[in-house]
Coordinates of C-alpha atoms in Angstrom, one line a residue:
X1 CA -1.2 38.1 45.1
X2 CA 1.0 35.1 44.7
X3 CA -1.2 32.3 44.8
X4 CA 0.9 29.6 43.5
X5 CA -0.3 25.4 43.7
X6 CA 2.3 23.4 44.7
X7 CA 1.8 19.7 45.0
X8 CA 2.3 18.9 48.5
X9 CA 0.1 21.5 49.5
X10 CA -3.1 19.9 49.6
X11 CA -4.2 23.0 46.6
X12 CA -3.1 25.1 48.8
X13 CA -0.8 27.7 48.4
X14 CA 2.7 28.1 50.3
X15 CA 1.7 30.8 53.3
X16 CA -2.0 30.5 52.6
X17 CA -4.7 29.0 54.7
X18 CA -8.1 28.1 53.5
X19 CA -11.0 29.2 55.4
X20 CA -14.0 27.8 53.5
X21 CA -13.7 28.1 49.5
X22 CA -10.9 31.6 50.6
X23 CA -7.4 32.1 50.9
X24 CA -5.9 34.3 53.7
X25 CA -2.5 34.9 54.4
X26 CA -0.9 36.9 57.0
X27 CA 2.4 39.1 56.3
X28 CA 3.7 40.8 59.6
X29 CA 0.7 43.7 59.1
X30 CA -0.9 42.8 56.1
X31 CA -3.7 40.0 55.8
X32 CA -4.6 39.2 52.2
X33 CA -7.7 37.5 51.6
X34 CA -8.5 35.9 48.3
X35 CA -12.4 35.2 48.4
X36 CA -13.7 32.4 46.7
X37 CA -17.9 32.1 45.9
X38 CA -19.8 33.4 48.9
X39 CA -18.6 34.3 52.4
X40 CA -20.3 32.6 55.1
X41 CA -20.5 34.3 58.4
X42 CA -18.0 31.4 59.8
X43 CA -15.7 32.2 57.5
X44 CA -16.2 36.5 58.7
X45 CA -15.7 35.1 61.8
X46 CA -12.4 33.6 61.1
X47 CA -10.9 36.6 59.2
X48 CA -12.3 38.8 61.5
X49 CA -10.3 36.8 63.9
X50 CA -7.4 36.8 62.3
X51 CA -7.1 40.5 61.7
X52 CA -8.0 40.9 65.7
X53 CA -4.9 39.3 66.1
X54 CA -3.4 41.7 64.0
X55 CA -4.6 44.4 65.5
X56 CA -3.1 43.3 68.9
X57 CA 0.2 42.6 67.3
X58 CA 1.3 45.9 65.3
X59 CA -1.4 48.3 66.9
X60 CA -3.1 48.6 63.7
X61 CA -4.2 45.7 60.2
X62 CA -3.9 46.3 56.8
X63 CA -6.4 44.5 54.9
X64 CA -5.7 43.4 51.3
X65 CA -8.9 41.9 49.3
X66 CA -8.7 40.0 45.9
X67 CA -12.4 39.7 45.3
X68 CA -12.5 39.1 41.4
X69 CA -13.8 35.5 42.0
X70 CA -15.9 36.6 45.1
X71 CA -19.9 36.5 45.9
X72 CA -22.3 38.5 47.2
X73 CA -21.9 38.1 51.2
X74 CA -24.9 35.9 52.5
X75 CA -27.4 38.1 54.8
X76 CA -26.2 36.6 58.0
X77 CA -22.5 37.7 56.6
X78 CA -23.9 41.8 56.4
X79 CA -25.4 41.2 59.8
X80 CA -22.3 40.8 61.5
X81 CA -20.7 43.7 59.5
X82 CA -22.7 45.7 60.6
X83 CA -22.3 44.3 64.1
X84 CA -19.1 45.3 63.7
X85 CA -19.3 48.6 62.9
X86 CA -20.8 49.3 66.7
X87 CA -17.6 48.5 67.9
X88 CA -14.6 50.7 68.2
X89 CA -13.0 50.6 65.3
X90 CA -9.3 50.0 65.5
X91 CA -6.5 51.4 63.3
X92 CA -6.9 49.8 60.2
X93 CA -6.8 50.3 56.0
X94 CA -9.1 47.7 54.1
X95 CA -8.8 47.9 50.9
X96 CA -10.7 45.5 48.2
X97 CA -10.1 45.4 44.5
X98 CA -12.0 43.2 41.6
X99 CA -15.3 43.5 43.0
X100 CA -18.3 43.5 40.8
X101 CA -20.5 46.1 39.7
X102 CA -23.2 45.4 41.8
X103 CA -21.2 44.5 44.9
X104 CA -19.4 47.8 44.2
X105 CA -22.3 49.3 44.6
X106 CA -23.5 47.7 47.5
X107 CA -20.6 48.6 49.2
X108 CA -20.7 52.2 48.4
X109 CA -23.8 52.7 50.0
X110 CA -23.2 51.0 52.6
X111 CA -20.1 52.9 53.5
X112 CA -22.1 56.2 53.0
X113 CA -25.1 55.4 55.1
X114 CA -22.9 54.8 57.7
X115 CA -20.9 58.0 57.2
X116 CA -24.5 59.7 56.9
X117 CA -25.6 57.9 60.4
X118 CA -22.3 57.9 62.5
X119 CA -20.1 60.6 60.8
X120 CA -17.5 58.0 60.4
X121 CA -15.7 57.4 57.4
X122 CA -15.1 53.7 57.3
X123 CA -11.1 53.0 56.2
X124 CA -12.3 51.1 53.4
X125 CA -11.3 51.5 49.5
X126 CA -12.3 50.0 46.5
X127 CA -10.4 49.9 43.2
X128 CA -9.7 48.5 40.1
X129 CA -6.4 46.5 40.7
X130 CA -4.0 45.1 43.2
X131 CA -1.4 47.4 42.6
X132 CA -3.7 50.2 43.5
X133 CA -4.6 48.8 46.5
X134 CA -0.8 48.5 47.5
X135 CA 0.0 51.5 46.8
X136 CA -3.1 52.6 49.2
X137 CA -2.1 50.4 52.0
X138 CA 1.6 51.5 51.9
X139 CA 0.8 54.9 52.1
X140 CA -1.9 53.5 55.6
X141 CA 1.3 51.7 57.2
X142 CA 3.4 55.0 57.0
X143 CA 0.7 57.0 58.1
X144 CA 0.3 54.7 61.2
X145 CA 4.2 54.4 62.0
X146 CA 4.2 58.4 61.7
X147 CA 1.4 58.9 63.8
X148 CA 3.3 56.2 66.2
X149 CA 0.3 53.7 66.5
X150 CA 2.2 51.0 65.2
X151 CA 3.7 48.7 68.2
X152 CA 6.2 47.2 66.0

């Protein structure tokens, strides 16, 4: 992800907004989060938000996640995923690449207990670099226009 400093920009980057230590950017479908240290539940909230928005705008959200400089989520932060997960889940393709081992892991079983409990298979991938994780959501947004969820 381009994450260029200019500046003016307050250490910003052009197209970026901060939400806490992250970065998040929205292009037309896609939201691109850069996490930074450990995610608060204000700062889920916010994403959450933002992806919501989304959601409403194209009929679906494609979520890209550089988390090579992210922390474990605070407990408060799981919480509210799993919240979330009792909630319809719209059309969407999440996908998260420099992760840790152990947050990896975590993941993992998270997305299988829920798979074991609910029989849902969460639209979430992890993998090793962003260009995987293109590749993954590209293939999610032509599925979605095909399948004629997409609004725009």
């Amino acid at each position: 992800m381009e994450t260029e400093v200019r500046e003016s920009s307050g250490g910003v980057p052009g197209g970026w907004l901060r939400i806490g230590p992250h970065l998040v950017r929205v292009d037309q479908d896609l939201v691109c989060n850069r996490i930074v240290d450990v995610m608060t539940l204000e700062d889920m909230k916010q994403i959450v938000a933002i992806c919501m928005a989304v959601v409403e705008e194209y009929g679906y959200v494609l979520v890209l996640t550089d988390n090579t400089r992210g922390g474990l989520p605070t407990p408060e932060v799981r919480k509210f995923q799993i919240e979330q997960l009792r909630r319809p889940i719209h059309p969407s393709q999440a996908v998260v690449y420099g992760s840790s081992l152990i947050s990896r892991t975590s993941v993992t079983m998270v997305l299988r207990v829920v798979e074991l409990f609910t029989g849902q298979k969460l639209p979430i991938a992890l993998v090793a670099d962003e260009q995987s994780a293109r590749k993954i959501l590209w293939e999610a947004r032509e599925r979605f226009r095909a399948q004629g969820i997409a609004k725009r």
